[in-house]
């Protein structure tokens, strides 16, 4: 083994842990299991003593201490605000995708965009985008990046919005069940989806097929 080569393995530490306790979905934030932050009383007392002094050096010391105390207080409030923002965002995602989080069935994921969660939390879309970026949740059925739950949506002929994952599942099942001597073309896959009530264009089917790593029909043909 070449000692100069070291394989790097990325370890994901989830930002949230989801548990299903007797049907109730509860999440925790292990990264925030920290002792409460406080400003040391010694510095507050020092500020009180020096602020009343007429000495120039002590007044300068007082100003310095006050500046540091204000910075410390701002930092503590920022940490609390970030915690609250993360918590409210995750709670909104949990409520929106409750059916999925109950049993992990992918077809139960609903189309969801940043705007949906922003409206539920009363936060800016840009804030939601920053929150979900590179954040993970550990569930009873696997670890997922929060971005996983946001997807574009499609409309059925009846006007019902469905997840693209649902479309992909149907495509995968159709290809798995096809006659390999006469594999389904993209046009025929469009007809399969239309028969099920999904109004999807051929170019969309081709895109999803590529994303599923399914070759075109002639490459799937078996003699």
JSON list of C-alpha atoms in Angstrom, two decimals:
[
{"chain": "A", "resi": 1, "resn": "UNK", "atom": "CA", "xyz": [0.00, 0.00, 0.00]},
{"chain": "A", "resi": 2, "resn": "UNK", "atom": "CA", "xyz": [1.33, 3.42, -0.96]},
{"chain": "A", "resi": 3, "resn": "UNK", "atom": "CA", "xyz": [1.50, 5.42, 2.28]},
{"chain": "A", "resi": 4, "resn": "UNK", "atom": "CA", "xyz": [1.40, 8.64, 0.27]},
{"chain": "A", "resi": 5, "resn": "UNK", "atom": "CA", "xyz": [-2.18, 7.85, -0.73]},
{"chain": "A", "resi": 6, "resn": "UNK", "atom": "CA", "xyz": [-4.79, 8.43, 1.93]},
{"chain": "A", "resi": 7, "resn": "UNK", "atom": "CA", "xyz": [-8.43, 7.81, 1.13]},
{"chain": "A", "resi": 8, "resn": "UNK", "atom": "CA", "xyz": [-10.62, 10.60, 2.39]},
{"chain": "A", "resi": 9, "resn": "UNK", "atom": "CA", "xyz": [-14.00, 9.54, 3.76]},
{"chain": "A", "resi": 10, "resn": "UNK", "atom": "CA", "xyz": [-16.62, 12.19, 4.38]},
{"chain": "A", "resi": 11, "resn": "UNK", "atom": "CA", "xyz": [-18.63, 11.66, 7.53]},
{"chain": "A", "resi": 12, "resn": "UNK", "atom": "CA", "xyz": [-22.02, 13.29, 7.73]},
{"chain": "A", "resi": 13, "resn": "UNK", "atom": "CA", "xyz": [-23.10, 14.55, 11.13]},
{"chain": "A", "resi": 14, "resn": "UNK", "atom": "CA", "xyz": [-26.86, 15.21, 10.95]},
{"chain": "A", "resi": 15, "resn": "UNK", "atom": "CA", "xyz": [-28.15, 18.61, 12.01]},
{"chain": "A", "resi": 16, "resn": "UNK", "atom": "CA", "xyz": [-31.49, 17.06, 13.01]},
{"chain": "A", "resi": 17, "resn": "UNK", "atom": "CA", "xyz": [-32.55, 13.67, 14.32]},
{"chain": "A", "resi": 18, "resn": "UNK", "atom": "CA", "xyz": [-36.14, 12.57, 13.71]},
{"chain": "A", "resi": 19, "resn": "UNK", "atom": "CA", "xyz": [-37.93, 10.03, 15.88]},
{"chain": "A", "resi": 20, "resn": "UNK", "atom": "CA", "xyz": [-41.39, 8.54, 15.56]},
{"chain": "A", "resi": 21, "resn": "UNK", "atom": "CA", "xyz": [-42.71, 8.09, 19.09]},
{"chain": "A", "resi": 22, "resn": "UNK", "atom": "CA", "xyz": [-46.06, 6.30, 19.00]},
{"chain": "A", "resi": 23, "resn": "UNK", "atom": "CA", "xyz": [-47.04, 8.10, 15.81]},
{"chain": "A", "resi": 24, "resn": "UNK", "atom": "CA", "xyz": [-45.77, 11.50, 16.93]},
{"chain": "A", "resi": 25, "resn": "UNK", "atom": "CA", "xyz": [-42.92, 12.93, 14.87]},
{"chain": "A", "resi": 26, "resn": "UNK", "atom": "CA", "xyz": [-40.31, 14.60, 17.09]},
{"chain": "A", "resi": 27, "resn": "UNK", "atom": "CA", "xyz": [-36.99, 16.06, 15.99]},
{"chain": "A", "resi": 28, "resn": "UNK", "atom": "CA", "xyz": [-33.97, 17.24, 17.96]},
{"chain": "A", "resi": 29, "resn": "UNK", "atom": "CA", "xyz": [-30.88, 19.29, 17.12]},
{"chain": "A", "resi": 30, "resn": "UNK", "atom": "CA", "xyz": [-27.79, 17.45, 18.45]},
{"chain": "A", "resi": 31, "resn": "UNK", "atom": "CA", "xyz": [-25.41, 20.15, 17.24]},
{"chain": "A", "resi": 32, "resn": "UNK", "atom": "CA", "xyz": [-27.09, 22.60, 19.62]},
{"chain": "A", "resi": 33, "resn": "UNK", "atom": "CA", "xyz": [-26.72, 20.43, 22.70]},
{"chain": "A", "resi": 34, "resn": "UNK", "atom": "CA", "xyz": [-24.46, 23.08, 24.22]},
{"chain": "A", "resi": 35, "resn": "UNK", "atom": "CA", "xyz": [-24.40, 24.73, 27.64]},
{"chain": "A", "resi": 36, "resn": "UNK", "atom": "CA", "xyz": [-26.15, 28.09, 27.80]},
{"chain": "A", "resi": 37, "resn": "UNK", "atom": "CA", "xyz": [-23.87, 30.96, 26.84]},
{"chain": "A", "resi": 38, "resn": "UNK", "atom": "CA", "xyz": [-23.55, 33.83, 29.32]},
{"chain": "A", "resi": 39, "resn": "UNK", "atom": "CA", "xyz": [-21.42, 36.93, 29.77]},
{"chain": "A", "resi": 40, "resn": "UNK", "atom": "CA", "xyz": [-19.01, 36.62, 32.67]},
{"chain": "A", "resi": 41, "resn": "UNK", "atom": "CA", "xyz": [-20.24, 38.77, 35.60]},
{"chain": "A", "resi": 42, "resn": "UNK", "atom": "CA", "xyz": [-16.66, 39.84, 36.27]},
{"chain": "A", "resi": 43, "resn": "UNK", "atom": "CA", "xyz": [-16.65, 41.94, 33.10]},
{"chain": "A", "resi": 44, "resn": "UNK", "atom": "CA", "xyz": [-20.01, 43.48, 33.90]},
{"chain": "A", "resi": 45, "resn": "UNK", "atom": "CA", "xyz": [-18.72, 44.47, 37.34]},
{"chain": "A", "resi": 46, "resn": "UNK", "atom": "CA", "xyz": [-15.52, 45.84, 35.83]},
{"chain": "A", "resi": 47, "resn": "UNK", "atom": "CA", "xyz": [-17.58, 47.97, 33.45]},
{"chain": "A", "resi": 48, "resn": "UNK", "atom": "CA", "xyz": [-19.62, 49.40, 36.35]},
{"chain": "A", "resi": 49, "resn": "UNK", "atom": "CA", "xyz": [-16.48, 50.36, 38.25]},
{"chain": "A", "resi": 50, "resn": "UNK", "atom": "CA", "xyz": [-14.57, 51.94, 35.37]},
{"chain": "A", "resi": 51, "resn": "UNK", "atom": "CA", "xyz": [-17.52, 53.79, 33.83]},
{"chain": "A", "resi": 52, "resn": "UNK", "atom": "CA", "xyz": [-17.86, 55.92, 36.97]},
{"chain": "A", "resi": 53, "resn": "UNK", "atom": "CA", "xyz": [-14.15, 56.79, 37.04]},
{"chain": "A", "resi": 54, "resn": "UNK", "atom": "CA", "xyz": [-12.82, 60.19, 36.03]},
{"chain": "A", "resi": 55, "resn": "UNK", "atom": "CA", "xyz": [-9.44, 58.75, 35.05]},
{"chain": "A", "resi": 56, "resn": "UNK", "atom": "CA", "xyz": [-8.81, 58.84, 31.32]},
{"chain": "A", "resi": 57, "resn": "UNK", "atom": "CA", "xyz": [-7.16, 55.44, 31.29]},
{"chain": "A", "resi": 58, "resn": "UNK", "atom": "CA", "xyz": [-10.05, 53.88, 33.20]},
{"chain": "A", "resi": 59, "resn": "UNK", "atom": "CA", "xyz": [-12.60, 55.56, 30.90]},
{"chain": "A", "resi": 60, "resn": "UNK", "atom": "CA", "xyz": [-10.76, 54.06, 27.93]},
{"chain": "A", "resi": 61, "resn": "UNK", "atom": "CA", "xyz": [-10.78, 50.70, 29.67]},
{"chain": "A", "resi": 62, "resn": "UNK", "atom": "CA", "xyz": [-14.50, 51.12, 30.29]},
{"chain": "A", "resi": 63, "resn": "UNK", "atom": "CA", "xyz": [-15.12, 51.84, 26.61]},
{"chain": "A", "resi": 64, "resn": "UNK", "atom": "CA", "xyz": [-13.07, 48.78, 25.61]},
{"chain": "A", "resi": 65, "resn": "UNK", "atom": "CA", "xyz": [-14.92, 46.50, 28.02]},
{"chain": "A", "resi": 66, "resn": "UNK", "atom": "CA", "xyz": [-18.31, 47.83, 26.89]},
{"chain": "A", "resi": 67, "resn": "UNK", "atom": "CA", "xyz": [-17.41, 47.16, 23.26]},
{"chain": "A", "resi": 68, "resn": "UNK", "atom": "CA", "xyz": [-16.45, 43.58, 24.05]},
{"chain": "A", "resi": 69, "resn": "UNK", "atom": "CA", "xyz": [-19.55, 43.03, 26.17]},
{"chain": "A", "resi": 70, "resn": "UNK", "atom": "CA", "xyz": [-21.79, 44.32, 23.36]},
{"chain": "A", "resi": 71, "resn": "UNK", "atom": "CA", "xyz": [-20.03, 41.99, 20.90]},
{"chain": "A", "resi": 72, "resn": "UNK", "atom": "CA", "xyz": [-20.48, 39.05, 23.27]},
{"chain": "A", "resi": 73, "resn": "UNK", "atom": "CA", "xyz": [-24.18, 39.81, 23.75]},
{"chain": "A", "resi": 74, "resn": "UNK", "atom": "CA", "xyz": [-24.67, 40.15, 19.98]},
{"chain": "A", "resi": 75, "resn": "UNK", "atom": "CA", "xyz": [-22.94, 36.80, 19.42]},
{"chain": "A", "resi": 76, "resn": "UNK", "atom": "CA", "xyz": [-25.15, 35.06, 22.00]},
{"chain": "A", "resi": 77, "resn": "UNK", "atom": "CA", "xyz": [-28.31, 36.51, 20.43]},
{"chain": "A", "resi": 78, "resn": "UNK", "atom": "CA", "xyz": [-27.12, 35.50, 16.95]},
{"chain": "A", "resi": 79, "resn": "UNK", "atom": "CA", "xyz": [-26.61, 31.91, 18.12]},
{"chain": "A", "resi": 80, "resn": "UNK", "atom": "CA", "xyz": [-30.09, 31.86, 19.66]},
{"chain": "A", "resi": 81, "resn": "UNK", "atom": "CA", "xyz": [-31.63, 33.35, 16.51]},
{"chain": "A", "resi": 82, "resn": "UNK", "atom": "CA", "xyz": [-29.91, 30.79, 14.29]},
{"chain": "A", "resi": 83, "resn": "UNK", "atom": "CA", "xyz": [-31.18, 27.99, 16.52]},
{"chain": "A", "resi": 84, "resn": "UNK", "atom": "CA", "xyz": [-34.74, 29.34, 16.33]},
{"chain": "A", "resi": 85, "resn": "UNK", "atom": "CA", "xyz": [-34.53, 29.77, 12.55]},
{"chain": "A", "resi": 86, "resn": "UNK", "atom": "CA", "xyz": [-33.29, 26.21, 12.06]},
{"chain": "A", "resi": 87, "resn": "UNK", "atom": "CA", "xyz": [-35.98, 24.86, 14.36]},
{"chain": "A", "resi": 88, "resn": "UNK", "atom": "CA", "xyz": [-38.87, 26.71, 12.71]},
{"chain": "A", "resi": 89, "resn": "UNK", "atom": "CA", "xyz": [-37.67, 25.77, 9.22]},
{"chain": "A", "resi": 90, "resn": "UNK", "atom": "CA", "xyz": [-37.35, 22.08, 10.07]},
{"chain": "A", "resi": 91, "resn": "UNK", "atom": "CA", "xyz": [-40.74, 22.09, 11.78]},
{"chain": "A", "resi": 92, "resn": "UNK", "atom": "CA", "xyz": [-42.34, 23.58, 8.66]},
{"chain": "A", "resi": 93, "resn": "UNK", "atom": "CA", "xyz": [-40.70, 20.97, 6.39]},
{"chain": "A", "resi": 94, "resn": "UNK", "atom": "CA", "xyz": [-41.84, 18.26, 8.78]},
{"chain": "A", "resi": 95, "resn": "UNK", "atom": "CA", "xyz": [-45.43, 19.48, 8.66]},
{"chain": "A", "resi": 96, "resn": "UNK", "atom": "CA", "xyz": [-45.41, 19.92, 4.87]},
{"chain": "A", "resi": 97, "resn": "UNK", "atom": "CA", "xyz": [-43.96, 16.45, 4.21]},
{"chain": "A", "resi": 98, "resn": "UNK", "atom": "CA", "xyz": [-45.61, 14.67, 7.15]},
{"chain": "A", "resi": 99, "resn": "UNK", "atom": "CA", "xyz": [-46.82, 11.74, 5.04]},
{"chain": "A", "resi": 100, "resn": "UNK", "atom": "CA", "xyz": [-43.29, 10.98, 3.87]},
{"chain": "A", "resi": 101, "resn": "UNK", "atom": "CA", "xyz": [-41.72, 11.32, 7.31]},
{"chain": "A", "resi": 102, "resn": "UNK", "atom": "CA", "xyz": [-44.28, 8.91, 8.73]},
{"chain": "A", "resi": 103, "resn": "UNK", "atom": "CA", "xyz": [-43.08, 5.88, 6.77]},
{"chain": "A", "resi": 104, "resn": "UNK", "atom": "CA", "xyz": [-40.39, 7.03, 4.33]},
{"chain": "A", "resi": 105, "resn": "UNK", "atom": "CA", "xyz": [-42.44, 6.21, 1.23]},
{"chain": "A", "resi": 106, "resn": "UNK", "atom": "CA", "xyz": [-40.87, 8.33, -1.53]},
{"chain": "A", "resi": 107, "resn": "UNK", "atom": "CA", "xyz": [-44.06, 8.63, -3.59]},
{"chain": "A", "resi": 108, "resn": "UNK", "atom": "CA", "xyz": [-45.65, 10.50, -0.68]},
{"chain": "A", "resi": 109, "resn": "UNK", "atom": "CA", "xyz": [-43.26, 13.43, -1.07]},
{"chain": "A", "resi": 110, "resn": "UNK", "atom": "CA", "xyz": [-45.26, 16.48, -2.13]},
{"chain": "A", "resi": 111, "resn": "UNK", "atom": "CA", "xyz": [-43.96, 19.14, -4.52]},
{"chain": "A", "resi": 112, "resn": "UNK", "atom": "CA", "xyz": [-42.38, 21.76, -2.28]},
{"chain": "A", "resi": 113, "resn": "UNK", "atom": "CA", "xyz": [-40.46, 24.94, -3.07]},
{"chain": "A", "resi": 114, "resn": "UNK", "atom": "CA", "xyz": [-38.61, 27.44, -0.89]},
{"chain": "A", "resi": 115, "resn": "UNK", "atom": "CA", "xyz": [-41.56, 29.83, -1.07]},
{"chain": "A", "resi": 116, "resn": "UNK", "atom": "CA", "xyz": [-43.85, 27.27, 0.63]},
{"chain": "A", "resi": 117, "resn": "UNK", "atom": "CA", "xyz": [-41.59, 27.07, 3.69]},
{"chain": "A", "resi": 118, "resn": "UNK", "atom": "CA", "xyz": [-40.90, 30.82, 3.67]},
{"chain": "A", "resi": 119, "resn": "UNK", "atom": "CA", "xyz": [-44.64, 31.50, 3.89]},
{"chain": "A", "resi": 120, "resn": "UNK", "atom": "CA", "xyz": [-45.10, 28.98, 6.70]},
{"chain": "A", "resi": 121, "resn": "UNK", "atom": "CA", "xyz": [-42.22, 30.38, 8.78]},
{"chain": "A", "resi": 122, "resn": "UNK", "atom": "CA", "xyz": [-42.64, 34.07, 7.82]},
{"chain": "A", "resi": 123, "resn": "UNK", "atom": "CA", "xyz": [-38.96, 34.11, 6.85]},
{"chain": "A", "resi": 124, "resn": "UNK", "atom": "CA", "xyz": [-37.33, 35.35, 3.64]},
{"chain": "A", "resi": 125, "resn": "UNK", "atom": "CA", "xyz": [-36.81, 32.85, 0.83]},
{"chain": "A", "resi": 126, "resn": "UNK", "atom": "CA", "xyz": [-33.08, 33.68, 0.92]},
{"chain": "A", "resi": 127, "resn": "UNK", "atom": "CA", "xyz": [-33.01, 32.73, 4.61]},
{"chain": "A", "resi": 128, "resn": "UNK", "atom": "CA", "xyz": [-34.70, 29.39, 3.93]},
{"chain": "A", "resi": 129, "resn": "UNK", "atom": "CA", "xyz": [-32.22, 28.74, 1.13]},
{"chain": "A", "resi": 130, "resn": "UNK", "atom": "CA", "xyz": [-29.28, 29.31, 3.47]},
{"chain": "A", "resi": 131, "resn": "UNK", "atom": "CA", "xyz": [-30.83, 27.15, 6.19]},
{"chain": "A", "resi": 132, "resn": "UNK", "atom": "CA", "xyz": [-31.39, 24.08, 4.00]},
{"chain": "A", "resi": 133, "resn": "UNK", "atom": "CA", "xyz": [-28.01, 24.31, 2.28]},
{"chain": "A", "resi": 134, "resn": "UNK", "atom": "CA", "xyz": [-25.68, 21.50, 3.44]},
{"chain": "A", "resi": 135, "resn": "UNK", "atom": "CA", "xyz": [-28.03, 20.52, 6.29]},
{"chain": "A", "resi": 136, "resn": "UNK", "atom": "CA", "xyz": [-29.00, 16.90, 6.96]},
{"chain": "A", "resi": 137, "resn": "UNK", "atom": "CA", "xyz": [-31.69, 15.07, 8.90]},
{"chain": "A", "resi": 138, "resn": "UNK", "atom": "CA", "xyz": [-31.39, 11.55, 10.29]},
{"chain": "A", "resi": 139, "resn": "UNK", "atom": "CA", "xyz": [-34.65, 9.62, 10.03]},
{"chain": "A", "resi": 140, "resn": "UNK", "atom": "CA", "xyz": [-35.62, 6.03, 10.91]},
{"chain": "A", "resi": 141, "resn": "UNK", "atom": "CA", "xyz": [-35.20, 5.21, 7.19]},
{"chain": "A", "resi": 142, "resn": "UNK", "atom": "CA", "xyz": [-31.97, 7.01, 6.35]},
{"chain": "A", "resi": 143, "resn": "UNK", "atom": "CA", "xyz": [-30.09, 10.32, 6.36]},
{"chain": "A", "resi": 144, "resn": "UNK", "atom": "CA", "xyz": [-31.29, 12.94, 3.88]},
{"chain": "A", "resi": 145, "resn": "UNK", "atom": "CA", "xyz": [-30.05, 16.41, 2.90]},
{"chain": "A", "resi": 146, "resn": "UNK", "atom": "CA", "xyz": [-32.82, 18.94, 3.45]},
{"chain": "A", "resi": 147, "resn": "UNK", "atom": "CA", "xyz": [-32.56, 19.89, -0.23]},
{"chain": "A", "resi": 148, "resn": "UNK", "atom": "CA", "xyz": [-33.89, 16.41, -1.02]},
{"chain": "A", "resi": 149, "resn": "UNK", "atom": "CA", "xyz": [-37.37, 17.44, 0.05]},
{"chain": "A", "resi": 150, "resn": "UNK", "atom": "CA", "xyz": [-37.57, 20.37, -2.37]},
{"chain": "A", "resi": 151, "resn": "UNK", "atom": "CA", "xyz": [-38.53, 19.44, -5.91]},
{"chain": "A", "resi": 152, "resn": "UNK", "atom": "CA", "xyz": [-40.24, 20.80, -8.98]},
{"chain": "A", "resi": 153, "resn": "UNK", "atom": "CA", "xyz": [-43.84, 19.74, -9.48]},
{"chain": "A", "resi": 154, "resn": "UNK", "atom": "CA", "xyz": [-46.05, 18.61, -12.34]},
{"chain": "A", "resi": 155, "resn": "UNK", "atom": "CA", "xyz": [-49.78, 18.75, -12.84]},
{"chain": "A", "resi": 156, "resn": "UNK", "atom": "CA", "xyz": [-52.05, 15.82, -13.61]},
{"chain": "A", "resi": 157, "resn": "UNK", "atom": "CA", "xyz": [-54.88, 16.19, -16.10]},
{"chain": "A", "resi": 158, "resn": "UNK", "atom": "CA", "xyz": [-57.24, 16.75, -13.17]},
{"chain": "A", "resi": 159, "resn": "UNK", "atom": "CA", "xyz": [-55.11, 19.68, -11.97]},
{"chain": "A", "resi": 160, "resn": "UNK", "atom": "CA", "xyz": [-53.53, 17.84, -9.04]},
{"chain": "A", "resi": 161, "resn": "UNK", "atom": "CA", "xyz": [-49.87, 18.65, -8.35]},
{"chain": "A", "resi": 162, "resn": "UNK", "atom": "CA", "xyz": [-47.52, 15.67, -8.03]},
{"chain": "A", "resi": 163, "resn": "UNK", "atom": "CA", "xyz": [-43.85, 15.18, -7.29]},
{"chain": "A", "resi": 164, "resn": "UNK", "atom": "CA", "xyz": [-41.42, 14.45, -10.12]},
{"chain": "A", "resi": 165, "resn": "UNK", "atom": "CA", "xyz": [-40.26, 11.53, -7.98]},
{"chain": "A", "resi": 166, "resn": "UNK", "atom": "CA", "xyz": [-43.67, 9.95, -8.49]},
{"chain": "A", "resi": 167, "resn": "UNK", "atom": "CA", "xyz": [-43.26, 10.28, -12.26]},
{"chain": "A", "resi": 168, "resn": "UNK", "atom": "CA", "xyz": [-39.79, 8.75, -12.09]},
{"chain": "A", "resi": 169, "resn": "UNK", "atom": "CA", "xyz": [-41.08, 5.82, -10.04]},
{"chain": "A", "resi": 170, "resn": "UNK", "atom": "CA", "xyz": [-43.70, 5.06, -12.70]},
{"chain": "A", "resi": 171, "resn": "UNK", "atom": "CA", "xyz": [-41.07, 5.29, -15.44]},
{"chain": "A", "resi": 172, "resn": "UNK", "atom": "CA", "xyz": [-38.77, 2.91, -13.57]},
{"chain": "A", "resi": 173, "resn": "UNK", "atom": "CA", "xyz": [-41.57, 0.42, -12.91]},
{"chain": "A", "resi": 174, "resn": "UNK", "atom": "CA", "xyz": [-42.69, 0.58, -16.56]},
{"chain": "A", "resi": 175, "resn": "UNK", "atom": "CA", "xyz": [-39.18, -0.12, -17.85]},
{"chain": "A", "resi": 176, "resn": "UNK", "atom": "CA", "xyz": [-38.67, -2.94, -15.35]},
{"chain": "A", "resi": 177, "resn": "UNK", "atom": "CA", "xyz": [-41.91, -4.61, -16.49]},
{"chain": "A", "resi": 178, "resn": "UNK", "atom": "CA", "xyz": [-41.48, -4.06, -20.26]},
{"chain": "A", "resi": 179, "resn": "UNK", "atom": "CA", "xyz": [-40.98, -6.78, -22.85]},
{"chain": "A", "resi": 180, "resn": "UNK", "atom": "CA", "xyz": [-37.23, -6.58, -23.37]},
{"chain": "A", "resi": 181, "resn": "UNK", "atom": "CA", "xyz": [-37.63, -7.86, -26.94]},
{"chain": "A", "resi": 182, "resn": "UNK", "atom": "CA", "xyz": [-39.76, -4.76, -27.61]},
{"chain": "A", "resi": 183, "resn": "UNK", "atom": "CA", "xyz": [-38.65, -2.12, -25.06]},
{"chain": "A", "resi": 184, "resn": "UNK", "atom": "CA", "xyz": [-40.78, 0.97, -24.62]},
{"chain": "A", "resi": 185, "resn": "UNK", "atom": "CA", "xyz": [-39.73, 4.05, -26.56]},
{"chain": "A", "resi": 186, "resn": "UNK", "atom": "CA", "xyz": [-39.93, 7.50, -25.00]},
{"chain": "A", "resi": 187, "resn": "UNK", "atom": "CA", "xyz": [-43.11, 8.13, -27.02]},
{"chain": "A", "resi": 188, "resn": "UNK", "atom": "CA", "xyz": [-44.65, 4.95, -25.61]},
{"chain": "A", "resi": 189, "resn": "UNK", "atom": "CA", "xyz": [-43.60, 5.92, -22.08]},
{"chain": "A", "resi": 190, "resn": "UNK", "atom": "CA", "xyz": [-45.41, 9.22, -22.64]},
{"chain": "A", "resi": 191, "resn": "UNK", "atom": "CA", "xyz": [-48.54, 7.23, -23.54]},
{"chain": "A", "resi": 192, "resn": "UNK", "atom": "CA", "xyz": [-48.16, 5.11, -20.39]},
{"chain": "A", "resi": 193, "resn": "UNK", "atom": "CA", "xyz": [-48.05, 8.27, -18.28]},
{"chain": "A", "resi": 194, "resn": "UNK", "atom": "CA", "xyz": [-50.96, 9.84, -20.16]},
{"chain": "A", "resi": 195, "resn": "UNK", "atom": "CA", "xyz": [-53.02, 6.71, -19.50]},
{"chain": "A", "resi": 196, "resn": "UNK", "atom": "CA", "xyz": [-52.36, 7.20, -15.80]},
{"chain": "A", "resi": 197, "resn": "UNK", "atom": "CA", "xyz": [-53.41, 10.86, -15.99]},
{"chain": "A", "resi": 198, "resn": "UNK", "atom": "CA", "xyz": [-49.96, 12.48, -16.09]},
{"chain": "A", "resi": 199, "resn": "UNK", "atom": "CA", "xyz": [-49.60, 15.10, -18.82]},
{"chain": "A", "resi": 200, "resn": "UNK", "atom": "CA", "xyz": [-45.86, 14.88, -19.51]},
{"chain": "A", "resi": 201, "resn": "UNK", "atom": "CA", "xyz": [-44.01, 15.85, -22.68]},
{"chain": "A", "resi": 202, "resn": "UNK", "atom": "CA", "xyz": [-41.64, 13.45, -24.47]},
{"chain": "A", "resi": 203, "resn": "UNK", "atom": "CA", "xyz": [-38.60, 15.66, -23.77]},
{"chain": "A", "resi": 204, "resn": "UNK", "atom": "CA", "xyz": [-39.49, 15.55, -20.07]},
{"chain": "A", "resi": 205, "resn": "UNK", "atom": "CA", "xyz": [-39.69, 11.76, -20.16]},
{"chain": "A", "resi": 206, "resn": "UNK", "atom": "CA", "xyz": [-36.29, 11.66, -21.89]},
{"chain": "A", "resi": 207, "resn": "UNK", "atom": "CA", "xyz": [-34.81, 13.92, -19.21]},
{"chain": "A", "resi": 208, "resn": "UNK", "atom": "CA", "xyz": [-36.15, 11.82, -16.33]},
{"chain": "A", "resi": 209, "resn": "UNK", "atom": "CA", "xyz": [-35.06, 8.61, -18.07]},
{"chain": "A", "resi": 210, "resn": "UNK", "atom": "CA", "xyz": [-31.53, 9.99, -18.32]},
{"chain": "A", "resi": 211, "resn": "UNK", "atom": "CA", "xyz": [-31.59, 10.98, -14.66]},
{"chain": "A", "resi": 212, "resn": "UNK", "atom": "CA", "xyz": [-32.59, 7.42, -13.80]},
{"chain": "A", "resi": 213, "resn": "UNK", "atom": "CA", "xyz": [-29.66, 6.13, -15.89]},
{"chain": "A", "resi": 214, "resn": "UNK", "atom": "CA", "xyz": [-32.05, 4.20, -18.14]},
{"chain": "A", "resi": 215, "resn": "UNK", "atom": "CA", "xyz": [-30.68, 3.78, -21.71]},
{"chain": "A", "resi": 216, "resn": "UNK", "atom": "CA", "xyz": [-32.79, 4.55, -24.77]},
{"chain": "A", "resi": 217, "resn": "UNK", "atom": "CA", "xyz": [-35.09, 1.77, -26.03]},
{"chain": "A", "resi": 218, "resn": "UNK", "atom": "CA", "xyz": [-32.77, 0.31, -28.70]},
{"chain": "A", "resi": 219, "resn": "UNK", "atom": "CA", "xyz": [-30.00, -0.12, -26.11]},
{"chain": "A", "resi": 220, "resn": "UNK", "atom": "CA", "xyz": [-32.37, -1.97, -23.77]},
{"chain": "A", "resi": 221, "resn": "UNK", "atom": "CA", "xyz": [-33.43, -4.49, -26.42]},
{"chain": "A", "resi": 222, "resn": "UNK", "atom": "CA", "xyz": [-32.62, -8.10, -25.69]},
{"chain": "A", "resi": 223, "resn": "UNK", "atom": "CA", "xyz": [-32.83, -10.90, -28.25]}
]
